Each structure stands twice: as C-alpha cells, then as structure tokens.
PDB file of C-alpha atoms and ligand atoms in Angstrom:
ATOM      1  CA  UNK A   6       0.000   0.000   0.000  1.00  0.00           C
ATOM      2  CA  UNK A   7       2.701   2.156   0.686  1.00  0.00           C
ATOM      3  CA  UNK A   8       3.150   3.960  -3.007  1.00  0.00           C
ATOM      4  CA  UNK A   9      -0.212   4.870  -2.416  1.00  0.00           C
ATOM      5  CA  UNK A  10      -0.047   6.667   0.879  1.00  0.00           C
ATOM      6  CA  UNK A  11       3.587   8.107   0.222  1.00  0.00           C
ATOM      7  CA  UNK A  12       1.688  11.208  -0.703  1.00  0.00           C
ATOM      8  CA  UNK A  13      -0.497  11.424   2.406  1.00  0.00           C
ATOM      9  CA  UNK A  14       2.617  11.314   4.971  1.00  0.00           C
ATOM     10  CA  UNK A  15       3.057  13.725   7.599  1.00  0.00           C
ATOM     11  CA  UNK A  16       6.230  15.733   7.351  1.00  0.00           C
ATOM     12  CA  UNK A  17       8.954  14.252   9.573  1.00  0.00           C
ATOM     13  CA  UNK A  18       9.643  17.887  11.170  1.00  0.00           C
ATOM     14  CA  UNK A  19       5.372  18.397  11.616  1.00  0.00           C
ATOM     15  CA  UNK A  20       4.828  19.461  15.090  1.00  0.00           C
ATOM     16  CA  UNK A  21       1.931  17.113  15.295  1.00  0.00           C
ATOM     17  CA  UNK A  22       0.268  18.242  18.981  1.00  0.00           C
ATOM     18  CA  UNK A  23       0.003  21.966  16.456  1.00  0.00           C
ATOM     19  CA  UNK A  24      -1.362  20.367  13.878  1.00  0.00           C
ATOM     20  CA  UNK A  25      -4.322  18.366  15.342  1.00  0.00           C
ATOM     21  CA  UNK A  26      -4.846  21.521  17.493  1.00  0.00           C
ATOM     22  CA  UNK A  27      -5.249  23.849  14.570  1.00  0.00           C
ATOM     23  CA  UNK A  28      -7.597  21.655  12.468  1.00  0.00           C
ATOM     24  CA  UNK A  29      -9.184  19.910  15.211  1.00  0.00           C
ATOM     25  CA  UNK A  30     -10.275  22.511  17.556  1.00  0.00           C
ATOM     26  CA  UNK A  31     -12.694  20.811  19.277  1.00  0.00           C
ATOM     27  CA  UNK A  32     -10.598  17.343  19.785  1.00  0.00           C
ATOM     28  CA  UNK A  33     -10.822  16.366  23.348  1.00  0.00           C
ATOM     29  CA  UNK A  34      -8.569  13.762  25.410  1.00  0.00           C
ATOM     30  CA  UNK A  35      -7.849  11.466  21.942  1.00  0.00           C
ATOM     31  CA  UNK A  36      -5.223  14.524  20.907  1.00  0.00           C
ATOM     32  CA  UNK A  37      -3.217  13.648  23.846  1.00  0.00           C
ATOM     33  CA  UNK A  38      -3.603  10.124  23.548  1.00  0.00           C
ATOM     34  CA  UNK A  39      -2.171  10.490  20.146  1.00  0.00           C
ATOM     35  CA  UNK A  40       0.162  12.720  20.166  1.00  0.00           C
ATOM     36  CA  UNK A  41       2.091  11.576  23.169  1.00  0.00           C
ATOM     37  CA  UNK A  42       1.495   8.264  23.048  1.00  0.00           C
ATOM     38  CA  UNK A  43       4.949   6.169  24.165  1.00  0.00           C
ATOM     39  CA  UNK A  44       3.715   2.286  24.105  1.00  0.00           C
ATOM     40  CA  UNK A  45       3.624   0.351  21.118  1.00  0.00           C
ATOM     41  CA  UNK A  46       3.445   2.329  17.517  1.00  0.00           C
ATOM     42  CA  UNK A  47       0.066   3.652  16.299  1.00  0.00           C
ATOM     43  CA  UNK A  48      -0.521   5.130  12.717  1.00  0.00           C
ATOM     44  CA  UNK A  49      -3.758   6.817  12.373  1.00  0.00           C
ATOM     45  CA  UNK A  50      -4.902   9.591  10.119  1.00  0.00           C
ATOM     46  CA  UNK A  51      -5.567  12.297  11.402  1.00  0.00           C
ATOM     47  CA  UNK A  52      -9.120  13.217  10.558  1.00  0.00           C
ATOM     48  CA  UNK A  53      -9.912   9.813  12.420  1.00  0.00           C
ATOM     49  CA  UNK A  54      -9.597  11.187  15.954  1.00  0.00           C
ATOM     50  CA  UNK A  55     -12.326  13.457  15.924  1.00  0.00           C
ATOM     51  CA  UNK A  56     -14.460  11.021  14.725  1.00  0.00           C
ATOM     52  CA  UNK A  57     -13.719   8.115  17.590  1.00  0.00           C
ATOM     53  CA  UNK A  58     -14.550  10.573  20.357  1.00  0.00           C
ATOM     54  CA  UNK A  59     -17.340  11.452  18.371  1.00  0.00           C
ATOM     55  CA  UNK A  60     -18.689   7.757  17.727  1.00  0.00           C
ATOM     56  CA  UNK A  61     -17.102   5.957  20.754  1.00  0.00           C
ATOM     57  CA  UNK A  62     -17.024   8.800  23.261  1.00  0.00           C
ATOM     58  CA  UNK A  63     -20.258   8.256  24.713  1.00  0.00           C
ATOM     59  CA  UNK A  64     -18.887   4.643  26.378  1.00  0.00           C
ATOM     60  CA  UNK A  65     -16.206   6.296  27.617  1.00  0.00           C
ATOM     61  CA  UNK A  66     -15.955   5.245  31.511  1.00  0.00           C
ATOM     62  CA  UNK A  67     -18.330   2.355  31.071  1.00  0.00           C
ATOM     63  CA  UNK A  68     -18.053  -1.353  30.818  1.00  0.00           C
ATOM     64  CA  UNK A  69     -18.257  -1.255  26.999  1.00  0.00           C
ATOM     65  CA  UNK A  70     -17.731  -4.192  25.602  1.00  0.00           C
ATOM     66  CA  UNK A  71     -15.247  -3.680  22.146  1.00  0.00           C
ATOM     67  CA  UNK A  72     -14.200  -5.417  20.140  1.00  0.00           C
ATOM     68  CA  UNK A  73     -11.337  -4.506  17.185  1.00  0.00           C
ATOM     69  CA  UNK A  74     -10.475  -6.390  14.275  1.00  0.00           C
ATOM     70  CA  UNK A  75      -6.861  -5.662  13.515  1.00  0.00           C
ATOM     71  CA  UNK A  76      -4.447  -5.856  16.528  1.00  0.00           C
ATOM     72  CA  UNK A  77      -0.857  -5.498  15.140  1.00  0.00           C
ATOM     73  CA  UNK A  78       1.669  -4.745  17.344  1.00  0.00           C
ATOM     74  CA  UNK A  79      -1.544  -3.461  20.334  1.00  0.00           C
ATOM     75  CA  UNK A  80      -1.174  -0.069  19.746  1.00  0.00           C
ATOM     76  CA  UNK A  81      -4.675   0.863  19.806  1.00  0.00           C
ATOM     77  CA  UNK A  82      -5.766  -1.333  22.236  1.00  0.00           C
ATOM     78  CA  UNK A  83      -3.243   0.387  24.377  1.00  0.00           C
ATOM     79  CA  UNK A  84      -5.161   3.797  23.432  1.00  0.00           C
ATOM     80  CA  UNK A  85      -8.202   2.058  23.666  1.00  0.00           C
ATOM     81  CA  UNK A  86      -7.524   0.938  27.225  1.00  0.00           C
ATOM     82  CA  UNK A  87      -6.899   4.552  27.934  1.00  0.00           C
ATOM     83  CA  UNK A  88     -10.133   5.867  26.489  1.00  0.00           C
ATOM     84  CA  UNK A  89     -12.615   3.739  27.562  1.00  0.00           C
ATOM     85  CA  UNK A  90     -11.000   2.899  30.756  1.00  0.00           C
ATOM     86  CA  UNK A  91     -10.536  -0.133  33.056  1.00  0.00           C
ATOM     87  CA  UNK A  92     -14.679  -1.075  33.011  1.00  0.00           C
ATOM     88  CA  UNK A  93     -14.246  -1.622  29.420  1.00  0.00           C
ATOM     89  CA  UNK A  94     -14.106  -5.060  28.103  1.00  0.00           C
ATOM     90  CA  UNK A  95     -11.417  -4.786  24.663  1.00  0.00           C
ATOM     91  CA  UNK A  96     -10.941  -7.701  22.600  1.00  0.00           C
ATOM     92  CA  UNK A  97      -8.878  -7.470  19.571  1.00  0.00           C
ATOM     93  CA  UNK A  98      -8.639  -9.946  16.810  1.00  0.00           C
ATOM     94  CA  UNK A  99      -6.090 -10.998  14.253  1.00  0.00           C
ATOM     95  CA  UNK A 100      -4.883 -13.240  11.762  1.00  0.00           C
ATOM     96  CA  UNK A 101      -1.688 -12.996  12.545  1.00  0.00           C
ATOM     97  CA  UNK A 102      -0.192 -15.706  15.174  1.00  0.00           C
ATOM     98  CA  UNK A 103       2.559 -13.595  16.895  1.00  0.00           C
ATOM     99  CA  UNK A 104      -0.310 -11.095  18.460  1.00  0.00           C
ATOM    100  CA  UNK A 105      -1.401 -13.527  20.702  1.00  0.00           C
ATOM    101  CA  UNK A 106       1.443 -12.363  22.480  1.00  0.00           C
ATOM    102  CA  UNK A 107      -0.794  -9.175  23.117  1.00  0.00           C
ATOM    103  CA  UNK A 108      -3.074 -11.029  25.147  1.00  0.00           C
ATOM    104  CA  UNK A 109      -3.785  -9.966  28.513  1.00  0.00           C
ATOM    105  CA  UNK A 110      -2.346  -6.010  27.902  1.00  0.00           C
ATOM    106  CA  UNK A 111      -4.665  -4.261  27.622  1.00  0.00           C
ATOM    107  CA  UNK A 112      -7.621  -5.972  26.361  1.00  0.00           C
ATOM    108  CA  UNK A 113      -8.003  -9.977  25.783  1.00  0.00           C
ATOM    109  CA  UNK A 114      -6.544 -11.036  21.840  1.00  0.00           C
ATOM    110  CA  UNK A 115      -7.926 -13.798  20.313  1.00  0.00           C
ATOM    111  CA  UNK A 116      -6.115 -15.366  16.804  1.00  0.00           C
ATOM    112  CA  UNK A 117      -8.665 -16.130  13.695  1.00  0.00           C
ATOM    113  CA  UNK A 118      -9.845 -14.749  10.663  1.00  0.00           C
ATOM    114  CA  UNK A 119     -12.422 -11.684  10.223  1.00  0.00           C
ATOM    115  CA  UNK A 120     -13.918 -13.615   7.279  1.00  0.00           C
ATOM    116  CA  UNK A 121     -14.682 -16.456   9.494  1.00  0.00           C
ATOM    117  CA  UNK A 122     -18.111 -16.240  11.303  1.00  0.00           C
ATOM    118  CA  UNK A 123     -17.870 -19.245  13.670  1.00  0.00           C
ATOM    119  CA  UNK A 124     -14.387 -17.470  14.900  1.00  0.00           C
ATOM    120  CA  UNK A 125     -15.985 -14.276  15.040  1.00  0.00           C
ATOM    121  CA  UNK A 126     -19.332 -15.561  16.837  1.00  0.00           C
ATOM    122  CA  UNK A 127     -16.907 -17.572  19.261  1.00  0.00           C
ATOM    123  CA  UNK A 128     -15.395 -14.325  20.364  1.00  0.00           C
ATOM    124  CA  UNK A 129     -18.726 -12.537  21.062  1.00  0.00           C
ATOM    125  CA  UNK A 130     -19.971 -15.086  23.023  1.00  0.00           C
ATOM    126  CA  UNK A 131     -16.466 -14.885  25.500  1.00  0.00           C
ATOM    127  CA  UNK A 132     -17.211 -11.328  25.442  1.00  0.00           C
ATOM    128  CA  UNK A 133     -21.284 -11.715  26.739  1.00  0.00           C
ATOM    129  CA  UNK A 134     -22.164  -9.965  23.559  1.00  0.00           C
ATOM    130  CA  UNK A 135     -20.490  -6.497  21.743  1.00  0.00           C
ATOM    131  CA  UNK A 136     -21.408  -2.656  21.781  1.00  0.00           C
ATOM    132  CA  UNK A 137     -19.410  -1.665  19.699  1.00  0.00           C
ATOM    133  CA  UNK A 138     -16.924  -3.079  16.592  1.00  0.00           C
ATOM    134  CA  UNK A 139     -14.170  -1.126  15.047  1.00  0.00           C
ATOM    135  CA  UNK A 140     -13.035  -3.311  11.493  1.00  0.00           C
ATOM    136  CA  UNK A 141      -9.194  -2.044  11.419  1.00  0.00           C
ATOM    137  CA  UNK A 142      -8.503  -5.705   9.570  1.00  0.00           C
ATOM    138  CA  UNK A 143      -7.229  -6.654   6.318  1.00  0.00           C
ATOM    139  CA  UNK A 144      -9.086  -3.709   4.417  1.00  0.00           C
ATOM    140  CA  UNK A 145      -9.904  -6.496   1.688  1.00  0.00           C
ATOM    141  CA  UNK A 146     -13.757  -5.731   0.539  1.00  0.00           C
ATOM    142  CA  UNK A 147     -14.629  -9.614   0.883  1.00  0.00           C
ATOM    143  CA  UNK A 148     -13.474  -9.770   4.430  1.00  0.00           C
ATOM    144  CA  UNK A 149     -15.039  -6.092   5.674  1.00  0.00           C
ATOM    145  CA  UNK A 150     -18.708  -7.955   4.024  1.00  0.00           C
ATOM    146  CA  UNK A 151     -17.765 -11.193   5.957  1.00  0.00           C
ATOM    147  CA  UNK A 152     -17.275  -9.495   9.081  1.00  0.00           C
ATOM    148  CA  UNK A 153     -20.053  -6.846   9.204  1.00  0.00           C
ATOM    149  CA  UNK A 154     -22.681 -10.231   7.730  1.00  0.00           C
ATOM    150  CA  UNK A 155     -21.088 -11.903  10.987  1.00  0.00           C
ATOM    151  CA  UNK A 156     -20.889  -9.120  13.438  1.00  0.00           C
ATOM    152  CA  UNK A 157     -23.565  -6.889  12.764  1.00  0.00           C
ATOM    153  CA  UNK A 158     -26.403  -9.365  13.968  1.00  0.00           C
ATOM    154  CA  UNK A 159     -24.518 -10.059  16.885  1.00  0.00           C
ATOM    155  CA  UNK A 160     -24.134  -6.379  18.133  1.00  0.00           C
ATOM    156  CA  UNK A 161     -26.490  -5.181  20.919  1.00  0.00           C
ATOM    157  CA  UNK A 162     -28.769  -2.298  19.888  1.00  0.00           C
ATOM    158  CA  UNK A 163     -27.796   1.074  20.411  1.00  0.00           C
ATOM    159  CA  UNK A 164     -24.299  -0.526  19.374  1.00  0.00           C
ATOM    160  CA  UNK A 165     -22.409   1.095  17.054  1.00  0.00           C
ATOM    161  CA  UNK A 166     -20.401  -0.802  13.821  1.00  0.00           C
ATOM    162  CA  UNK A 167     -17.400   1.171  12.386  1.00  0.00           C
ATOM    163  CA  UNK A 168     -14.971   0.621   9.603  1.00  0.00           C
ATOM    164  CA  UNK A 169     -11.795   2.653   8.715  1.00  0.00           C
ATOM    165  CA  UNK A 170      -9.535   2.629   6.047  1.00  0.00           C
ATOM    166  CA  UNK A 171     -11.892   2.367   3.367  1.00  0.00           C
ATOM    167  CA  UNK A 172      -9.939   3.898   0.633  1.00  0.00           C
ATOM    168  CA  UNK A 173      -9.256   0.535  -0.272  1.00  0.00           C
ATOM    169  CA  UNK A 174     -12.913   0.590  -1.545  1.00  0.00           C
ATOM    170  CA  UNK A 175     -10.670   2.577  -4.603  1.00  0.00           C
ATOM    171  CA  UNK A 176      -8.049  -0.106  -4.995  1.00  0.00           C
ATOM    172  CA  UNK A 177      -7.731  -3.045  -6.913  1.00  0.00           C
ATOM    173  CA  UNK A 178      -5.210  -5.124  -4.921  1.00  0.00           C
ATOM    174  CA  UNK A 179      -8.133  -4.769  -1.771  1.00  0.00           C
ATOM    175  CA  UNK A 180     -10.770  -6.020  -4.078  1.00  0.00           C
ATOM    176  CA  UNK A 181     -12.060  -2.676  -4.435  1.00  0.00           C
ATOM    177  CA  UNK A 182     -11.862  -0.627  -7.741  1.00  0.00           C
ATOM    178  CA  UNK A 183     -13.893   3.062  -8.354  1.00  0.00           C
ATOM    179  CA  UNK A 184     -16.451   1.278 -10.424  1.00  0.00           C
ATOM    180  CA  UNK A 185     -15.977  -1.800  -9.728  1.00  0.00           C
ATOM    181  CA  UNK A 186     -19.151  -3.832  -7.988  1.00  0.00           C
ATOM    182  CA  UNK A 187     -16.938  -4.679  -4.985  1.00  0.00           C
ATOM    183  CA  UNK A 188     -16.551  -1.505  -4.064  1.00  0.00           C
ATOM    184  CA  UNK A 189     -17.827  -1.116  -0.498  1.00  0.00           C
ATOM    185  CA  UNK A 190     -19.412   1.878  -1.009  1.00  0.00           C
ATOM    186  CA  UNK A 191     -21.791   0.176  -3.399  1.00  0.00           C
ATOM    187  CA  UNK A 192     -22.563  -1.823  -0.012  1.00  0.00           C
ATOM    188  CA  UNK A 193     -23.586   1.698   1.531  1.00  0.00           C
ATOM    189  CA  UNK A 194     -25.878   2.301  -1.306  1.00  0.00           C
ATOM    190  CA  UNK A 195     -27.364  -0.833  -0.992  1.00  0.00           C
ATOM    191  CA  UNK A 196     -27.717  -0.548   3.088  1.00  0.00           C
ATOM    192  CA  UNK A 197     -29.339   2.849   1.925  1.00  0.00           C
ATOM    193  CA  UNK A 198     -31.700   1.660  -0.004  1.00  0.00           C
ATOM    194  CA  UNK A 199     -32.497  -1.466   2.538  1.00  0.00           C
ATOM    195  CA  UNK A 200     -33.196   1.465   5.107  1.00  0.00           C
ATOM    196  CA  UNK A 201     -35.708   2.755   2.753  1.00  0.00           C
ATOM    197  CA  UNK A 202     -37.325  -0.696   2.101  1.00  0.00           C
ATOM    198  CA  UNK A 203     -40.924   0.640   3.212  1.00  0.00           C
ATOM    199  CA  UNK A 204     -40.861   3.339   0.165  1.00  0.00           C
ATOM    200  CA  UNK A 205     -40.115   0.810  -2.624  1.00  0.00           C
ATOM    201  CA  UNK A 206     -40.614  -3.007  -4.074  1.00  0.00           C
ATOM    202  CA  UNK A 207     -36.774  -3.542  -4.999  1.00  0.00           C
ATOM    203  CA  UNK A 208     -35.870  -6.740  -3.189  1.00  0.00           C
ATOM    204  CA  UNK A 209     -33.667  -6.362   0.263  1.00  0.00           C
ATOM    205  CA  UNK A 210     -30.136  -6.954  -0.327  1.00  0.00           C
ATOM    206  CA  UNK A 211     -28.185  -7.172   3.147  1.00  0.00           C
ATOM    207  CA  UNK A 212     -30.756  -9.401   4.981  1.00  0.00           C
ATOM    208  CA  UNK A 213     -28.304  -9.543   7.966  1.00  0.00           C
ATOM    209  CA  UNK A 214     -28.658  -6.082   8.660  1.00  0.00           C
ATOM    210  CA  UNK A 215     -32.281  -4.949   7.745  1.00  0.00           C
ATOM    211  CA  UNK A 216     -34.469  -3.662  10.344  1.00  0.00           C
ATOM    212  CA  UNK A 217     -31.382  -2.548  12.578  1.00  0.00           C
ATOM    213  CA  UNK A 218     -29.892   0.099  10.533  1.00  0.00           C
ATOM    214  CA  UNK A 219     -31.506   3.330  11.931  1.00  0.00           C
ATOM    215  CA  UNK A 220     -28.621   5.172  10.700  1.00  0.00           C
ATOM    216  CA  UNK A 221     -25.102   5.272   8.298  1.00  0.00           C
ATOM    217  CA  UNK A 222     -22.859   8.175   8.449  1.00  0.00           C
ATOM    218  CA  UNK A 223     -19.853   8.328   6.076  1.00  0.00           C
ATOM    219  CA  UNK A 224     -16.863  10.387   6.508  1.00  0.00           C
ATOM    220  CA  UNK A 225     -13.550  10.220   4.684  1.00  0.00           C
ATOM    221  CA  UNK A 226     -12.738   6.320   4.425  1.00  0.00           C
ATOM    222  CA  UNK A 227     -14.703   5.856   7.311  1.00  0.00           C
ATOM    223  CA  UNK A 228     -18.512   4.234   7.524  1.00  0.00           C
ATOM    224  CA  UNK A 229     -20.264   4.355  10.808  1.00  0.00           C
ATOM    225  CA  UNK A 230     -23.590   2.270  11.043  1.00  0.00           C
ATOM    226  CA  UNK A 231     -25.869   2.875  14.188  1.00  0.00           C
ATOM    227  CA  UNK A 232     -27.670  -0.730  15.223  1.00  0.00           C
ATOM    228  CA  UNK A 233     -31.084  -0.061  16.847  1.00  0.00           C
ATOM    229  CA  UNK A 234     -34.767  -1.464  16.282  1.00  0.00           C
ATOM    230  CA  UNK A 235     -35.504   0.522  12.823  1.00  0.00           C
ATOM    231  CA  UNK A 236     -39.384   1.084  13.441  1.00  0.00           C
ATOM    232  CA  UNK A 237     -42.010   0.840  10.672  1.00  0.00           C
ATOM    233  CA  UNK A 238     -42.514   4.692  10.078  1.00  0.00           C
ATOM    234  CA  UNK A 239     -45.317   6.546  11.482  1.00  0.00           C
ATOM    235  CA  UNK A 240     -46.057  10.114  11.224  1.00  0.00           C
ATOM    236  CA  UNK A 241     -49.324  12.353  12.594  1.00  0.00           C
ATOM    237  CA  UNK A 242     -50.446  15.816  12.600  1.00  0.00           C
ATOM    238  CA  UNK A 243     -51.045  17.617  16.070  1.00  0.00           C
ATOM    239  CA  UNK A 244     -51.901  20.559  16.269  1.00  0.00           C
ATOM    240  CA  UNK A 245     -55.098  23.099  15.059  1.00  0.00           C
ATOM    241  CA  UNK A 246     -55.492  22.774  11.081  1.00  0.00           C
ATOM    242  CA  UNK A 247     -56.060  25.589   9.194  1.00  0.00           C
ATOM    243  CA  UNK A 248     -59.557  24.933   7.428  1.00  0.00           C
ATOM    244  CA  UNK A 249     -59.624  27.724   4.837  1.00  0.00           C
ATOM    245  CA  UNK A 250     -55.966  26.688   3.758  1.00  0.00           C
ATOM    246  CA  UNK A 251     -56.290  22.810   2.969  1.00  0.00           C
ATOM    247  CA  UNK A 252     -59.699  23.923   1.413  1.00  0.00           C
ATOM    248  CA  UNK A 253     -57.740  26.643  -0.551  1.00  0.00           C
ATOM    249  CA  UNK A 254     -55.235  23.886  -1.395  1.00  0.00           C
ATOM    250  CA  UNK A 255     -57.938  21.521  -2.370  1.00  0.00           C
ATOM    251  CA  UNK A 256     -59.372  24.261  -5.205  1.00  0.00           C
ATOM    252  CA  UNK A 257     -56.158  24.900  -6.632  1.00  0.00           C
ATOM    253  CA  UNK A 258     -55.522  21.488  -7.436  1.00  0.00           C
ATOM    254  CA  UNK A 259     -59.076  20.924  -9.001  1.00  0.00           C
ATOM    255  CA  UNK A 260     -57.944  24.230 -10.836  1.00  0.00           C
ATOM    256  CA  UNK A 261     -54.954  22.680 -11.766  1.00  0.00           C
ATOM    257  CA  UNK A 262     -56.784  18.874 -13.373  1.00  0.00           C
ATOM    258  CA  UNK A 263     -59.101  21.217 -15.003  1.00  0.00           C
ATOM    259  CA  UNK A 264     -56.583  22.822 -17.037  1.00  0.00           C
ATOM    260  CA  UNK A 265     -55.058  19.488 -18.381  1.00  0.00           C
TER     261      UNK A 265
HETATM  262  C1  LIG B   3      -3.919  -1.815  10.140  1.00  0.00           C
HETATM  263  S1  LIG B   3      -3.353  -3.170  11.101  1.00  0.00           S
HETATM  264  C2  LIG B   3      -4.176  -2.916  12.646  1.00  0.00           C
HETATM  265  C3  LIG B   3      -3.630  -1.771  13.392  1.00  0.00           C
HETATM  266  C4  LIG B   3      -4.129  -1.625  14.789  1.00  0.00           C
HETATM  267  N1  LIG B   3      -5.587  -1.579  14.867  1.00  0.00           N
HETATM  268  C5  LIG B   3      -3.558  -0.330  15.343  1.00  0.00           C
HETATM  269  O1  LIG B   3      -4.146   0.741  15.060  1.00  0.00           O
HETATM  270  O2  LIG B   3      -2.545  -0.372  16.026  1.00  0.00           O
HETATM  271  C6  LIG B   3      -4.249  -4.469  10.379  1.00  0.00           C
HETATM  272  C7  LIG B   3      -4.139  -5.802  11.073  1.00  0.00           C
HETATM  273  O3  LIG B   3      -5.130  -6.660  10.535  1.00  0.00           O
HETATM  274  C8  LIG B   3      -4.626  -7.969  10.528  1.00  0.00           C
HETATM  275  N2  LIG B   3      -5.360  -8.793   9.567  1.00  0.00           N
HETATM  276  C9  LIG B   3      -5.132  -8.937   8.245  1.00  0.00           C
HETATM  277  N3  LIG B   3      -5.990  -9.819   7.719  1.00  0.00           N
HETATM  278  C10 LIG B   3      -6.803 -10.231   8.721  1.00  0.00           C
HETATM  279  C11 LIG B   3      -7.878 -11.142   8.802  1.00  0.00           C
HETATM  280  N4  LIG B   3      -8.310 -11.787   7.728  1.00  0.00           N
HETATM  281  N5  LIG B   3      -8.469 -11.329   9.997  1.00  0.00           N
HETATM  282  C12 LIG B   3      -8.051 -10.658  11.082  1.00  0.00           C
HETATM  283  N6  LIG B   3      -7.010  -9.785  11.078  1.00  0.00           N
HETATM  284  C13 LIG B   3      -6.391  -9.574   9.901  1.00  0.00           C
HETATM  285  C14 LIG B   3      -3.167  -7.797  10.172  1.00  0.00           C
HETATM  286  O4  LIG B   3      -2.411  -8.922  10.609  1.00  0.00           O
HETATM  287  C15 LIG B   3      -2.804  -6.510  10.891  1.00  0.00           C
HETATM  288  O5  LIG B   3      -2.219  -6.762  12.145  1.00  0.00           O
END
C-alpha cells in the first residue's frame, strides 16, 4: 500500500500536537492520547480522531464491551484501554499468530480470521455480547462484508459498527476498484436503499442487517452504522389545522386537473 499513501505522509519535522490543534479545535482527550502516546506504535490519520470521540465517546468510563479487528503490534488497544477505561471489556482480533502475544495487555486477543463467522461468533460469546466493533482488519472488501454479515447481527442495539480505512474501496489489490461492484461503497448504497425498504418493491439486499440500521454516516474512508430497532414509520399531525388553507389547497388542485 505504501506507493499509495507516500503522498499522504506527515512531514517528519510536523509538530503534530500543532497540527491536530489547529484543524481539530474541538478534539478532546484522543489529541493527547495520540500525540504523546509512548507504548507500542500507532498510525492513524488524522481526521480519524475526531471522529472516535465522536462515535465511541459516549462509552467512555463504562463497561463497553469492544471489540477490534486488527491488533498489530496493540497499539490501539493500548489507546483504547486509555479511552474507555478499566470497566471496558477490549478484545482485539487478528490473523496474525505472533499477536497472541498481546493477550492480557490491555484488552483480551484472540487469533482467527475476520472472514470467518464461527471465529468471530466464538469471540462474542467470551465477550457476553459487543457494543461496539471497530473493522481495522485486512481492508480487503470480501473480508469487511464477511465481518459486518457476521458481526452486525450479533451487536447489541444502540451498538455502534465502524470501519476505517476504506480507501481501499478505490483499490484493486483490496478487491475494491472506483467502479468496480466490490466496491464497499456500493454496499452503503445498498444498506441505503435497505433502510428505505418501506418506500419501494426492490428486493432487500443485506438481509443480515435490515431492520437494525436506523442510521449510516460516512466520513472520509470511514462508515459508521448505528444498530437499533428501525421502526415501521409513522407520522401524525397535532396541532389546530387551518380549514380555509387545505380547502384553498384543495381548489387549486381541481384548478390545476381542469386545465389538463
Ligand atoms: C492496520 S493493522 C491494525 C492496526 C491496529 N488496529 C492499530 O491501530 O494499532 C491491520 C491488522 O489486521 C490484521 N489482519 C489482516 N488480515 C486479517 C484477517 N483476515 N483477519 C483478522 N485480522 C487480519 C493484520 O495482521 C494486521 O495486524
């Protein structure tokens, strides 16, 4: 990936803390958690901080239980730890054998695939169920579908479903491609249009997730989807009608289909 995000590097001589301060004005504890963090390497961009406190700050403090796919070398989790705090149950998950060294940090790791749905459900179930999922994994478009099919159903409501990095959506090599079907932002249209079901006959295409999606916010490379009971839609009119105005509105438009 690197050729790609050569152009997208910070400056070595960047004074970062300056940086995140001036175009993140409002960034609370996560600049600090960032900027001076001294345990095991993090890379995030930079427009991503705002948008964790933003999604994830309202568990802050709690015993929220989260769960990250993509552990590396436990750098997050190590943030994560910080953020959420010592109520919070973390589990991280990754492919990669020589993270299970990670286990017992800061948060419990567990080794397996995101594309594998028994491995996934077997981790959810150690947990007592998930709040919230952050898909930091391979990036690959087959593997974020797996995962959000597997995870999604799983997460409690109110729970909140995030995946970064999806720039790959753009790239061949991750499955993606700008028009190609795979793209995952072809997904979001398709989640969009599931949320919309009531208002039209096309057939529902992400049966794991309909009736939970009561909303889908997408930022840079980053898709948040909020998991709650999505009611049928009801709406009413309270209030005192005014009379002379619907039965104004009700001559114009016999006006109107006379003229035709
Ligand atoms: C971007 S790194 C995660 C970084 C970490 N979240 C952090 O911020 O410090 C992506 C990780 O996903 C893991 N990974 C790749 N394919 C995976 C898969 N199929 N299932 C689970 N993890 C996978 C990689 O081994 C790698 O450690």
């Amino acid at each position: 990936m690197s050729h790609k995000l050569d152009k997208f590097r910070a400056p070595a001589d960047l004074d970062l803390r300056a940086e995140l301060q001036a175009k993140y004005p409002h960034l609370g504890d996560m600049l600090e958690l960032f900027v001076a963090n001294e345990g095991p390497a993090i890379n995030k961009w930079h427009h991503y901080l705002p948008l964790y406190e933003r999604y994830f700050g309202q568990w802050r403090g709690k015993p929220v239980r989260f769960l990250e796919i993509g552990v590396a070398q436990g750098g997050s989790l190590a943030v994560w730890r910080k953020f959420f705090g010592p109520q919070a149950v973390l589990f991280g998950i990754d492919i990669l054998e020589d993270c299970a060294r990670l286990n017992g940090i800061d948060g419990q790791v567990r080794i397996g695939s995101q594309d594998d749905p028994a491995f996934l459900r077997s981790v959810v179930a150690e947990m007592g169920g998930v709040d919230v999922v952050l898909d930091d994994g391979s990036h690959m478009m087959a593997h974020i579908e797996a995962s959000l099919d597997a995870l999604f159903p799983l997460l409690e409501a109110g729970g909140t479903y995030m995946i970064e990095d999806l720039h790959t959506s753009y790239w061949r090599r991750w499955g993606g491609g700008l028009k190609g079907k795979p793209n995952f932002f072809n997904s979001v249209r398709a989640i969009i249009d599931d949320m919309h079901h009531w208002y039209h006959d096309g057939e529902i295409q992400r049966p794991a997730l309909q009736d939970f999606v009561v909303g889908l916010h997408v930022h840079d490379s980053i898709v948040v989807i909020d998991k709650d009971v999505a009611h049928r839609p009801m709406n009413s009119s309270v209030g005192i009608r005014d009379s002379r105005q619907a039965a104004a509105r009700r001559q114009a438009k016999s006006n109107r289909a006379g003229e035709r």
